[in-house]
Short mmCIF file of C-alpha atoms and ligand atoms in Angstrom, two decimals:
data_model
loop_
_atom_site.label_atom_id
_atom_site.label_comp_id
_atom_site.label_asym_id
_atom_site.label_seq_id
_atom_site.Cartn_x
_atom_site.Cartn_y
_atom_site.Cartn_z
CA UNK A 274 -61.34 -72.70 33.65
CA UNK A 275 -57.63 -73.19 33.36
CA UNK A 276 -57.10 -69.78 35.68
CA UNK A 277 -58.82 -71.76 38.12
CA UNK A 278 -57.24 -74.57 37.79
CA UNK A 279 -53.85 -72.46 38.41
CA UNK A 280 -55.41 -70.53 41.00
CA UNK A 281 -56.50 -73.90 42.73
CA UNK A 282 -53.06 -75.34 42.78
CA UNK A 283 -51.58 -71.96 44.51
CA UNK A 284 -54.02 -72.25 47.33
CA UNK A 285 -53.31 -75.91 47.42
CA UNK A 286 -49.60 -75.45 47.86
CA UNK A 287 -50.04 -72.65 50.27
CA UNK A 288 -52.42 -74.71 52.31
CA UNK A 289 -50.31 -77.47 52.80
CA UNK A 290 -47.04 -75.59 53.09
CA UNK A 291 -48.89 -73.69 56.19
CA UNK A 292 -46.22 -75.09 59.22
CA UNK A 293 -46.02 -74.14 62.29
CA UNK A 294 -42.59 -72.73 63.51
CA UNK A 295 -41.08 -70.92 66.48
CA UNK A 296 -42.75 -67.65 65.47
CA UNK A 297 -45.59 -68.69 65.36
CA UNK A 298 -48.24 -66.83 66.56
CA UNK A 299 -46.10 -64.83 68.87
CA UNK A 300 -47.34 -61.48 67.44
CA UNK A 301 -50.57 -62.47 67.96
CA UNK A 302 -52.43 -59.66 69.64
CA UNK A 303 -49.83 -57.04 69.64
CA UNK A 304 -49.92 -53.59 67.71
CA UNK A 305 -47.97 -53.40 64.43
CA UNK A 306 -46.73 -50.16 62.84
CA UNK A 307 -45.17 -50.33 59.55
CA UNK A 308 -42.72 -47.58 58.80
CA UNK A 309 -42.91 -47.69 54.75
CA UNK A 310 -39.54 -45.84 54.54
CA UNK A 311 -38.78 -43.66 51.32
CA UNK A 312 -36.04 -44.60 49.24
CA UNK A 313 -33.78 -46.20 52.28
CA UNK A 314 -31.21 -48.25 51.35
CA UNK A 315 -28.83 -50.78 52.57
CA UNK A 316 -25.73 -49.88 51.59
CA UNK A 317 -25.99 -46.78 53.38
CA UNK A 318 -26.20 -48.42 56.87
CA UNK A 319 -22.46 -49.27 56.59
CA UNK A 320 -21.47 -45.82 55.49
CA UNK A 321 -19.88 -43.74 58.46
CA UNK A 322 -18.11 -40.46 57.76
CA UNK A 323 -16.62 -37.68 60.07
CA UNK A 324 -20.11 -37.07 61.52
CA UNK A 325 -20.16 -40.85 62.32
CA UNK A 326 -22.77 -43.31 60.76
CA UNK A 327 -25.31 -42.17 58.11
CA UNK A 328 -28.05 -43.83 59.83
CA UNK A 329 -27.25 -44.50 63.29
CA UNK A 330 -30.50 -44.94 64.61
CA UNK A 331 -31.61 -47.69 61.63
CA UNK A 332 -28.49 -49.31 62.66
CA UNK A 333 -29.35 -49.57 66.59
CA UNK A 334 -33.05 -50.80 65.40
CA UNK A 335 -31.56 -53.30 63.02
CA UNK A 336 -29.08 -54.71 65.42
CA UNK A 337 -31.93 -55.09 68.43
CA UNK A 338 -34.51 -56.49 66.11
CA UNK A 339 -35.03 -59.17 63.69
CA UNK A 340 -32.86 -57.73 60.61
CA UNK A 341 -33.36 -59.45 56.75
CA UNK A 342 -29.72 -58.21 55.74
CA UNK A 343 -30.79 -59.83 52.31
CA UNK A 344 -34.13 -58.14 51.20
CA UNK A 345 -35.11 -56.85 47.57
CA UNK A 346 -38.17 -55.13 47.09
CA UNK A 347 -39.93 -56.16 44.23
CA UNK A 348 -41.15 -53.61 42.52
CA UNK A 349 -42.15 -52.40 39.03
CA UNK A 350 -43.10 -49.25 37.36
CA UNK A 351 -45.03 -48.21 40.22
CA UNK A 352 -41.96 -48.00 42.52
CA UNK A 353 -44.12 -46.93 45.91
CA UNK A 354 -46.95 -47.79 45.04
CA UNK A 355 -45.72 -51.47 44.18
CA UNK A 356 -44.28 -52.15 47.13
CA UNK A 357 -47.37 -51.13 49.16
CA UNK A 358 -49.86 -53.48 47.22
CA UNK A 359 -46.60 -56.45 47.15
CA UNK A 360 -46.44 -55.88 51.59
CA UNK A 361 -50.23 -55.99 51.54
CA UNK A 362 -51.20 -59.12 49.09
CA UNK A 363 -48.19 -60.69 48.27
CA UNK A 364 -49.11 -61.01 44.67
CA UNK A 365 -46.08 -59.32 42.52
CA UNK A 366 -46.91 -56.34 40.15
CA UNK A 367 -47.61 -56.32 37.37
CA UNK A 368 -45.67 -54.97 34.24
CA UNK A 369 -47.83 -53.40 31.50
CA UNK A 370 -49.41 -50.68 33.73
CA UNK A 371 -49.60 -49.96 38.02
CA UNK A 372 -51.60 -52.23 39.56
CA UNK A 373 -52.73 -49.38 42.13
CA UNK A 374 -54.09 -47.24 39.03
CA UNK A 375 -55.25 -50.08 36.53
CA UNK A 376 -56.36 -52.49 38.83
CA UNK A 377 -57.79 -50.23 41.68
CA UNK A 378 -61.12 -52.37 40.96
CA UNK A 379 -59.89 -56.13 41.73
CA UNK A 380 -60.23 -58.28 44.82
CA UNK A 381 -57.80 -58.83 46.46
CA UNK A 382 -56.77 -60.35 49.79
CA UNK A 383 -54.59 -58.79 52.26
CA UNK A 384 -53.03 -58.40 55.53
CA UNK A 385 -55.44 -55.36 56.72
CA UNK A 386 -58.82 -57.50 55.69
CA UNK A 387 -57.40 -60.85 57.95
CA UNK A 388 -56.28 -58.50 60.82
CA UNK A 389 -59.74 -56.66 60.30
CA UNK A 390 -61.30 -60.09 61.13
CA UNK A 391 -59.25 -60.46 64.62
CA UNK A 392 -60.18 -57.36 65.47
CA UNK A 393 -57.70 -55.55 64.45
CA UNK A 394 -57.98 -51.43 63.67
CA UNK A 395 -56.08 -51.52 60.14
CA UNK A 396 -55.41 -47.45 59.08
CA UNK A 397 -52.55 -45.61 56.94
CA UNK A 398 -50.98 -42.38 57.28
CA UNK A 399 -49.41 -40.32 54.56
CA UNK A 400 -48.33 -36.56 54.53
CA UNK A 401 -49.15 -36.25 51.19
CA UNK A 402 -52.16 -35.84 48.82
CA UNK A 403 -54.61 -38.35 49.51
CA UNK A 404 -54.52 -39.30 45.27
CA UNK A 405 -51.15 -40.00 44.85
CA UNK A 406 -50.77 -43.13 43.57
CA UNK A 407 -54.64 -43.63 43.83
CA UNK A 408 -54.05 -44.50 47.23
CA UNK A 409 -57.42 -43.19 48.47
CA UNK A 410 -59.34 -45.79 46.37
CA UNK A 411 -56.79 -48.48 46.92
CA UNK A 412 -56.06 -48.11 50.35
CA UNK A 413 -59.79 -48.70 51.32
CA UNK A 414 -60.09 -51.62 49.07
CA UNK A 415 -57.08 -52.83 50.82
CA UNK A 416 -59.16 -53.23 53.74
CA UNK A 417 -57.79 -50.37 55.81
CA UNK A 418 -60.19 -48.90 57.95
CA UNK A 419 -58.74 -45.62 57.55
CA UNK A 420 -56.53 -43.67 55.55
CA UNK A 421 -54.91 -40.00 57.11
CA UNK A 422 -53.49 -37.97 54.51
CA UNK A 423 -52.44 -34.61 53.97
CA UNK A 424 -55.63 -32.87 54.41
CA UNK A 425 -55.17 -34.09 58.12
CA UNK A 426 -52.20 -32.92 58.84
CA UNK A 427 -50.36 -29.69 59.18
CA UNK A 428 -48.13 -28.65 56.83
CA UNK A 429 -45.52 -26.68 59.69
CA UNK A 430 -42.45 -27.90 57.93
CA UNK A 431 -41.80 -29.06 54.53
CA UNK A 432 -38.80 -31.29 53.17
CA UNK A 433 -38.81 -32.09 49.50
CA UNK A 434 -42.35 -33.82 48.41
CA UNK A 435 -43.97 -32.00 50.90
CA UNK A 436 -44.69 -32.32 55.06
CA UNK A 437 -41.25 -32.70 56.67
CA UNK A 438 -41.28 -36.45 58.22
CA UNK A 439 -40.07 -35.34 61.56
CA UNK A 440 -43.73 -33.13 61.57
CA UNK A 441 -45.54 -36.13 60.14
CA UNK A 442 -44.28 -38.29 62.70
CA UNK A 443 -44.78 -36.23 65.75
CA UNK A 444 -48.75 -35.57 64.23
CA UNK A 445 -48.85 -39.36 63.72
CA UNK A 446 -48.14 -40.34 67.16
CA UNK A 447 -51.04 -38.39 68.72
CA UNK A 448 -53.53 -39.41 66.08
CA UNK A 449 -52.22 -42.70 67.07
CA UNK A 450 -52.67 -42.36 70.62
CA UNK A 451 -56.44 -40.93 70.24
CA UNK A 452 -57.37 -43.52 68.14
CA UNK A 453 -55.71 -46.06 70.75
CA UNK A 454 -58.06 -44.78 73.23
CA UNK A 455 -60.94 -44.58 71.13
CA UNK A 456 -61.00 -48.06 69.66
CA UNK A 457 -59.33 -49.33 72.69
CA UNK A 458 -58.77 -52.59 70.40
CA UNK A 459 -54.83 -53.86 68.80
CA UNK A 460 -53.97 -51.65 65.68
CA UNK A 461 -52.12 -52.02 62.46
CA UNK A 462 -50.82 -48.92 61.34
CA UNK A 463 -48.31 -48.14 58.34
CA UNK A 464 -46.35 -44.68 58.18
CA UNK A 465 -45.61 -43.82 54.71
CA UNK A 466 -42.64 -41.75 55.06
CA UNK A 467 -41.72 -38.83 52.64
CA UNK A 468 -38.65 -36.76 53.04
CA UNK A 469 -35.99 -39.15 51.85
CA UNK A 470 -37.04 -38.48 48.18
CA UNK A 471 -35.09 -37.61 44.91
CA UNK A 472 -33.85 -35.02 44.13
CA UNK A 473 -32.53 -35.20 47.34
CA UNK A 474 -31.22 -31.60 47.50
CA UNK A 475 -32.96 -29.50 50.24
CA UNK A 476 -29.48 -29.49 52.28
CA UNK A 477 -30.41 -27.01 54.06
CA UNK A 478 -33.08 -28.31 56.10
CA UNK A 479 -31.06 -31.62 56.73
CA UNK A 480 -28.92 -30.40 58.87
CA UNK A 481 -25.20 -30.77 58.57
CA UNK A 482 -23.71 -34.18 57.93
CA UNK A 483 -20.16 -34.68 56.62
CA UNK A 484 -19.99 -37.36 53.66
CA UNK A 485 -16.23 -36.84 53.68
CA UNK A 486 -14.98 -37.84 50.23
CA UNK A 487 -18.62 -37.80 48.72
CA UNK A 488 -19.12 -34.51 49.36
CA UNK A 489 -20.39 -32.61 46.46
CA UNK A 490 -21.72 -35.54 44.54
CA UNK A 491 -25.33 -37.04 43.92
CA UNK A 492 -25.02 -39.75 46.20
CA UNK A 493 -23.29 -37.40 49.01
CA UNK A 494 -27.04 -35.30 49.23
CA UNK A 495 -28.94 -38.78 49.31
CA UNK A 496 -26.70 -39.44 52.18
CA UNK A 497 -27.61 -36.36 54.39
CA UNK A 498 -31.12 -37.01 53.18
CA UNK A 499 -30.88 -40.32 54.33
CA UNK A 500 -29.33 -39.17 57.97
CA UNK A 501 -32.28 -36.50 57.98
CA UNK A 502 -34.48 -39.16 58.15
CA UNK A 503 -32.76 -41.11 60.06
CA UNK A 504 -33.12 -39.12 62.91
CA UNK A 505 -36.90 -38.19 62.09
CA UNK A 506 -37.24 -41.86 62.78
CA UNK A 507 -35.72 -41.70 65.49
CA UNK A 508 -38.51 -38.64 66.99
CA UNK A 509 -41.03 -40.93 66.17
CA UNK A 510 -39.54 -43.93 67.90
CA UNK A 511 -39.11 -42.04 71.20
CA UNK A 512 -42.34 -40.10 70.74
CA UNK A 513 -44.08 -43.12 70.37
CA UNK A 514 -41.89 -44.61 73.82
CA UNK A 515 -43.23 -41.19 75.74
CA UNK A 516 -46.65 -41.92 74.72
CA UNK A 517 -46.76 -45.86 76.13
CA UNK A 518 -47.17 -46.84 72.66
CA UNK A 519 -44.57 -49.60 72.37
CA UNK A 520 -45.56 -51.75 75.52
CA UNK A 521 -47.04 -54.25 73.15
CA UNK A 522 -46.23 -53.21 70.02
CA UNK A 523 -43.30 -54.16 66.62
CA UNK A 524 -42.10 -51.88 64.99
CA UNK A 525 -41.96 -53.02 60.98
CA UNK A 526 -39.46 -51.17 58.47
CA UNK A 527 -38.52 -52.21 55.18
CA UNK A 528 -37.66 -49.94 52.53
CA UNK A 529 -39.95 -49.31 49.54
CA UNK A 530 -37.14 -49.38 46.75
CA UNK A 531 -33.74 -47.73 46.00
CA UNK A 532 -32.85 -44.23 45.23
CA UNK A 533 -32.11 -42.56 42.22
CA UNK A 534 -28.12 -42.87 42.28
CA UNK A 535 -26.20 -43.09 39.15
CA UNK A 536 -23.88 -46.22 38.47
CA UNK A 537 -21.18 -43.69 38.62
CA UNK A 538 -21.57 -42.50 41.85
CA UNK A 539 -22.05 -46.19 43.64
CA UNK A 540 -18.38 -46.37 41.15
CA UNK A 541 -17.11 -43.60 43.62
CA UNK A 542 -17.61 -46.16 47.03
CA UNK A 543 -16.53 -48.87 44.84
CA UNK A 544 -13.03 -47.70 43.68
CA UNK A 545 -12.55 -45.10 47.28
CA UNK A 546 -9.22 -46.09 48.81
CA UNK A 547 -9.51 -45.74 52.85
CA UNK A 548 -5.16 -45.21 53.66
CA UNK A 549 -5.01 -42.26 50.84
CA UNK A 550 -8.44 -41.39 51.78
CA UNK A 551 -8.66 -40.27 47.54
CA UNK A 552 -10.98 -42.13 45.02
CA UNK A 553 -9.06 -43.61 41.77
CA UNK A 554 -9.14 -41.82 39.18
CA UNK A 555 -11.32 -43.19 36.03
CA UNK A 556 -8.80 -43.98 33.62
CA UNK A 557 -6.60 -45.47 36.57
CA UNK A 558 -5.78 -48.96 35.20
CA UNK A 559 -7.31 -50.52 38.78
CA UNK A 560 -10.53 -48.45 38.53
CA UNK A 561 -13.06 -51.12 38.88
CA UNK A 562 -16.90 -51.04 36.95
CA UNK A 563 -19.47 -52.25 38.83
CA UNK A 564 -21.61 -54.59 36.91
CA UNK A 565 -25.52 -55.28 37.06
CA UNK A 566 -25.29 -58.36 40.31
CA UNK A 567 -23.57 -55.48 41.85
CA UNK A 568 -25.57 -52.71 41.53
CA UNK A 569 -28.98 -55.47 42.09
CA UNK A 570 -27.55 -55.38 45.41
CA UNK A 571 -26.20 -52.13 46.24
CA UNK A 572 -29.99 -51.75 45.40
CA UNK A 573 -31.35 -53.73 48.61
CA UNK A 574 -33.12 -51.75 50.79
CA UNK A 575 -33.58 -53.10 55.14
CA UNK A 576 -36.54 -54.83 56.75
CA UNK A 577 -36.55 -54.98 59.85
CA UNK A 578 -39.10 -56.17 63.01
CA UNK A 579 -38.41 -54.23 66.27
CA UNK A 580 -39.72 -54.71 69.46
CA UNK A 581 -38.91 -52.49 72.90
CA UNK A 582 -37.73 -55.24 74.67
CA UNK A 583 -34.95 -56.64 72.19
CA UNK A 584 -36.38 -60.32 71.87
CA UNK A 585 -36.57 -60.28 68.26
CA UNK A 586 -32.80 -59.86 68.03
CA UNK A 587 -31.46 -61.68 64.96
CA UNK A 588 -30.43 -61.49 61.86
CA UNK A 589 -31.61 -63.17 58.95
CA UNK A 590 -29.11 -63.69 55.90
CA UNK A 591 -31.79 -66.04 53.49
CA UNK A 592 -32.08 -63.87 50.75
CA UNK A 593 -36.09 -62.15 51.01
CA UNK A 594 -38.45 -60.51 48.69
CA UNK A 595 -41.38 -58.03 49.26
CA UNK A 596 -43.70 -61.27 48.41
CA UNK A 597 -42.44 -63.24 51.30
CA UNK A 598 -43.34 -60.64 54.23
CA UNK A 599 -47.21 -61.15 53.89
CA UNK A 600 -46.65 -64.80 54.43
CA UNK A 601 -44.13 -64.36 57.23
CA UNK A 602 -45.80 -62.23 59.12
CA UNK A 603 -48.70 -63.68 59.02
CA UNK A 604 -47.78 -66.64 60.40
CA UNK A 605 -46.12 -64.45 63.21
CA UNK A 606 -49.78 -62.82 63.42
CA UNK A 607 -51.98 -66.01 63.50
CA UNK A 608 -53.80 -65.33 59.94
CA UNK A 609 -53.61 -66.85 56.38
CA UNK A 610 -53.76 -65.82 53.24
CA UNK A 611 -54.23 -68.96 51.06
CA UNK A 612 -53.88 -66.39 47.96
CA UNK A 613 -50.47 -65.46 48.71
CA UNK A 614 -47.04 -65.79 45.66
CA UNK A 615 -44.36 -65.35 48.77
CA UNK A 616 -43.15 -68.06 51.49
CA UNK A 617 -42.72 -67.86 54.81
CA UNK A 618 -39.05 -67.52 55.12
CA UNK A 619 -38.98 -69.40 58.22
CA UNK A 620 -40.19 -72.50 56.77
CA UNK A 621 -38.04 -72.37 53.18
CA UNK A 622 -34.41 -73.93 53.39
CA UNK A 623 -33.37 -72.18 50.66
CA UNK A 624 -35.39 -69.02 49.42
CA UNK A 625 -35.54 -68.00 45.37
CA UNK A 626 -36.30 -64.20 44.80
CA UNK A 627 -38.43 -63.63 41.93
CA UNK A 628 -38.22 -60.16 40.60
CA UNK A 629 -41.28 -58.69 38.25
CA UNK A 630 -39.22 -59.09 34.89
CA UNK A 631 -38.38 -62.53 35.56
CA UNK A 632 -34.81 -61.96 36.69
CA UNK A 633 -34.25 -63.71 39.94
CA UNK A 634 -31.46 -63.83 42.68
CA UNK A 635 -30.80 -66.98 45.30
CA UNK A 636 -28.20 -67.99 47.67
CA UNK A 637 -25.65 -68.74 44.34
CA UNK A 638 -27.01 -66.29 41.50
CA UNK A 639 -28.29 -63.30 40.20
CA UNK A 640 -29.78 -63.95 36.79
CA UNK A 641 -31.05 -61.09 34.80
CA UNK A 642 -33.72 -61.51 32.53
CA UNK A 643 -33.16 -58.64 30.07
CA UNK A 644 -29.83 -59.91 29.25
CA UNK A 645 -29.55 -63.44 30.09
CA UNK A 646 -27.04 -63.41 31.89
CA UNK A 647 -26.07 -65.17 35.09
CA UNK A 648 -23.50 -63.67 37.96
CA UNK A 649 -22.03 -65.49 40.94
CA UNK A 650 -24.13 -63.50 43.94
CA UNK A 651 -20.86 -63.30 45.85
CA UNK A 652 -18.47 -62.32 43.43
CA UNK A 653 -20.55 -60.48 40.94
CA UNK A 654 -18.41 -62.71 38.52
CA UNK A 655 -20.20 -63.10 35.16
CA UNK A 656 -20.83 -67.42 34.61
CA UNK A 657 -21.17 -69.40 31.20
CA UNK A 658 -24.38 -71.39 32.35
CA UNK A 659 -23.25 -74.01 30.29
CA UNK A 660 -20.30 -74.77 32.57
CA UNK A 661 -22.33 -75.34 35.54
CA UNK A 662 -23.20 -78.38 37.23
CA UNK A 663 -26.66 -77.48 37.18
CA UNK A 664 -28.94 -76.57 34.96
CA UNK A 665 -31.41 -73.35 35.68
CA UNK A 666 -33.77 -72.88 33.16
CA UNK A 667 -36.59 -74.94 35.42
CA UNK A 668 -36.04 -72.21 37.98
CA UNK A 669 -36.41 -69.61 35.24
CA UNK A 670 -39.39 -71.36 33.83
CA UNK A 671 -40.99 -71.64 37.26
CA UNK A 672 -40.52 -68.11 38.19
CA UNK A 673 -42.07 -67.00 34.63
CA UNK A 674 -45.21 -69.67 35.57
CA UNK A 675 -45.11 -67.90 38.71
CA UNK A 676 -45.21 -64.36 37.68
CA UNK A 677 -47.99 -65.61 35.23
CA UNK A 678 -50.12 -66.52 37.49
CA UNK A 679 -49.87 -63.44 39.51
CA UNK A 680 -51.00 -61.64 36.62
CA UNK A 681 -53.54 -63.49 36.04
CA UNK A 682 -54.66 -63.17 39.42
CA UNK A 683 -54.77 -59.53 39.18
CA UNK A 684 -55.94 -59.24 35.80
CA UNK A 685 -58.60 -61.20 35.46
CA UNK A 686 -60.12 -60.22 39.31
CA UNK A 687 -59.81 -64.26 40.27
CA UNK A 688 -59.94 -64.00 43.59
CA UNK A 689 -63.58 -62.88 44.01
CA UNK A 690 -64.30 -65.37 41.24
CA UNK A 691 -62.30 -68.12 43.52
CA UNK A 692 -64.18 -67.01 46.44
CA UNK A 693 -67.38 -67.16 44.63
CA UNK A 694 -66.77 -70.48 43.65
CA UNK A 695 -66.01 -71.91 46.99
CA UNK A 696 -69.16 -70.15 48.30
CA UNK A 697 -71.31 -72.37 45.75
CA UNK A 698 -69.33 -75.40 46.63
CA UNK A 699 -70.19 -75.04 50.32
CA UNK A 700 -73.77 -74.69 49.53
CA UNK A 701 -73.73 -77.76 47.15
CA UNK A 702 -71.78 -79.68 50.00
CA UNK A 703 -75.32 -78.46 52.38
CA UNK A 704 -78.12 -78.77 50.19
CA UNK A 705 -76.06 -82.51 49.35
CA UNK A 706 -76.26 -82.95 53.08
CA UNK A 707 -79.38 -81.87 53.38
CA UNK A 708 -81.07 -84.59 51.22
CA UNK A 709 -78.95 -87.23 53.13
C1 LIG B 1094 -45.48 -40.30 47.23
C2 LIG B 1094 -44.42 -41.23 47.69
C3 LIG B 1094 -43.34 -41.37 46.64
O1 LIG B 1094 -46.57 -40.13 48.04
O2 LIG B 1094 -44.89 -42.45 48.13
O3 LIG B 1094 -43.64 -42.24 45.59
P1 LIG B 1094 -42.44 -42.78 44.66
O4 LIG B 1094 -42.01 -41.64 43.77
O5 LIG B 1094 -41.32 -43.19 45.59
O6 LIG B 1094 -43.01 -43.94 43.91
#
């Protein structure tokens, strides 16, 4: 019916948007691991207190890989879990429920099941319980091969939610390594890191880090949070280096969404003034508000593709949404996925991210759905749409189409029906050839 229809155009458009460009195929082969990583934000990587840079070792990665300085993850209610299913199908969540616990029973299409088909061994790893987030029944119908929670590991050290990440990542690197040997074939492994979770307040097993003017506030303990697993990430990096793991291997990083931070403690950066070294006081007649376009982007959270070698060195400033990795990628990997909402952001001049509610955020705007209103994405100055030059409600009334659609995907399990379909087409097409 009319799904169908929809459903028909969106593989259409993908199909003949498919272009080749200079990354092409030049992961083809190689192992990935994707480092889902808790709660990491952007803002953070250009923090540096007495104790130096919050996240020193992020910031090395991000500067010798390919670094999307302009990412939003995309997420709904289902914050994690969200972000996993957006990386894996690129279909956006949905918003009356969690796709991961409603919708656990769907088809979908993803990155593991086209890797699967090249050969690939597609697993996940997890230091906590296996049911969280109904990831044991979603992860398999995913399409990964295997899924390593906490039952597998050993809890030795524990940081917040539960298994320390510097433990999980040291275990993960010689399950890693066996299973390299065993399988002996390219693998596509994601780390779903734990420790940099809210509340954010076991300061003792961080370690020391100075936050200077921060100190005793909210956003000071995400900080040494943030620096603990920092240099967690860092063990697993090098572990991974010892082991001869990252001969032919990316490294893949984006974080899953932000933190809980209030708005006034991002107020406390916002209004800190570096010669007195003091933060203005609230009622000081310069004490500046930030506004929604400024906290949507405080919000941001890094992606990043790493390799050993450095040759993915770049930085990326086209503004990029969970949705648009799967297609990216992809293309980087040699595989399709026809069902796909996102774009490969090396073959969009301009990029529009969509964001479940139907707020949206491109090179010139942040719009926000729940109140209508529109912000210059530089300024974070409020505009009066009617003064523009141009007019956005098509863009708003294309991203609601889109967002529809994706719902409808999900909801109503079309792509098994789509791929049903196009199974009794080919046979009509042969049993049509046959007779001629
Ligand atoms: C739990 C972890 C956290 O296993 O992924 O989930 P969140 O609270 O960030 O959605």
């Amino acid at each position: 019916g009319d799904f169908n229809e929809a459903l028909k155009g969106l593989v259409d458009e993908n199909n003949s948007s498919r272009i080749e460009n200079e990354y092409t195929g030049i992961l083809e082969g190689k192992d990935i691991y994707v480092i889902h990583y808790e709660s990491a934000q952007n803002f953070a990587m250009d923090l540096s207190f007495g104790d130096g840079e919050v996240t020193p070792f992020l910031n090395k990665l991000s500067k010798e890989g390919l670094f999307f300085n302009n990412f939003y993850p995309q997420h709904s209610i289902g914050t994690s879990s969200d972000s996993e299913f957006t990386f894996n199908t690129s279909l956006y969540p949905i918003n009356n429920g969690t796709v991961f616990i409603d919708h656990s029973n769907k088809e979908y299409e993803s990155i593991q099941k086209l890797l699967n088909e090249k050969d690939y061994y597609t697993m996940s790893m997890h230091g906590n319980n296996g049911d969280f987030w109904n990831r044991d029944i979603m992860h398999e119908n995913l399409g990964y091969q295997e899924f390593v929670s906490k039952d597998s590991y050993e809890i030795d050290e524990e940081v917040g939610l539960g298994l320390s990440d510097e433990s999980f990542y040291k275990q993960s690197v010689q399950k890693i390594k066996k299973i390299k040997e065993e399988k002996k074939k390219p693998i596509m492994a994601k780390l779903i890191s734990l420790s940099n979770h809210y509340p954010f307040d076991d300061l003792k097993t961080y370690g020391e880090f100075d936050t200077g003017y921060l100190e005793g506030s909210d956003i000071s303990n995400y900080l040494k949070s943030f620096n603990y697993a920092d240099k967690s990430l860092q063990v697993f990096v090098e572990e991974m280096d010892k082991e001869g793991l990252l001969e032919n291997a990316v490294i893949l990083i984006y974080g899953d969404h932000h933190a809980k931070i209030s708005t006034e403690d991002y107020e406390k950066i916002y209004n800190y003034d570096k010669d007195t070294d003091t933060v203005l006081a609230k009622d000081d007649p310069n004490y500046i508000k930030v506004n929604n376009s400024y906290l949507k982007q405080v919000r941001k959270t890094p992606l990043i593709i790493w390799s050993k070698d450095g040759s993915l060195a770049k930085k990326v400033e086209e503004p990029i949404g969970m949705v648009d990795v799967l297609p990216t990628i992809s293309n980087m990997l040699g595989v399709f996925n026809p069902y796909q909402m996102g774009k490969d952001i090396f073959n969009v001049e301009e990029n529009t991210v969509a964001f479940p509610d139907g707020s949206f955020i491109d090179k010139d705007y942040y719009y926000s759905s729940s109140t209508s209103e529109l912000y210059d994405i530089k300024t974070n100055e409020l505009l009066v749409r009617e003064d523009l030059d141009e007019d956005i409600t098509p863009v708003i009334e294309r991203i609601e189409q889109r967002l529809e659609l994706s719902s409808n995907i999900i909801n109503n399990d079309l792509i098994k029906y789509y791929k049903e379909f196009l199974k009794n087409e080919t046979t009509k097409t042969k049993v049509i050839d046959g007779k001629e």
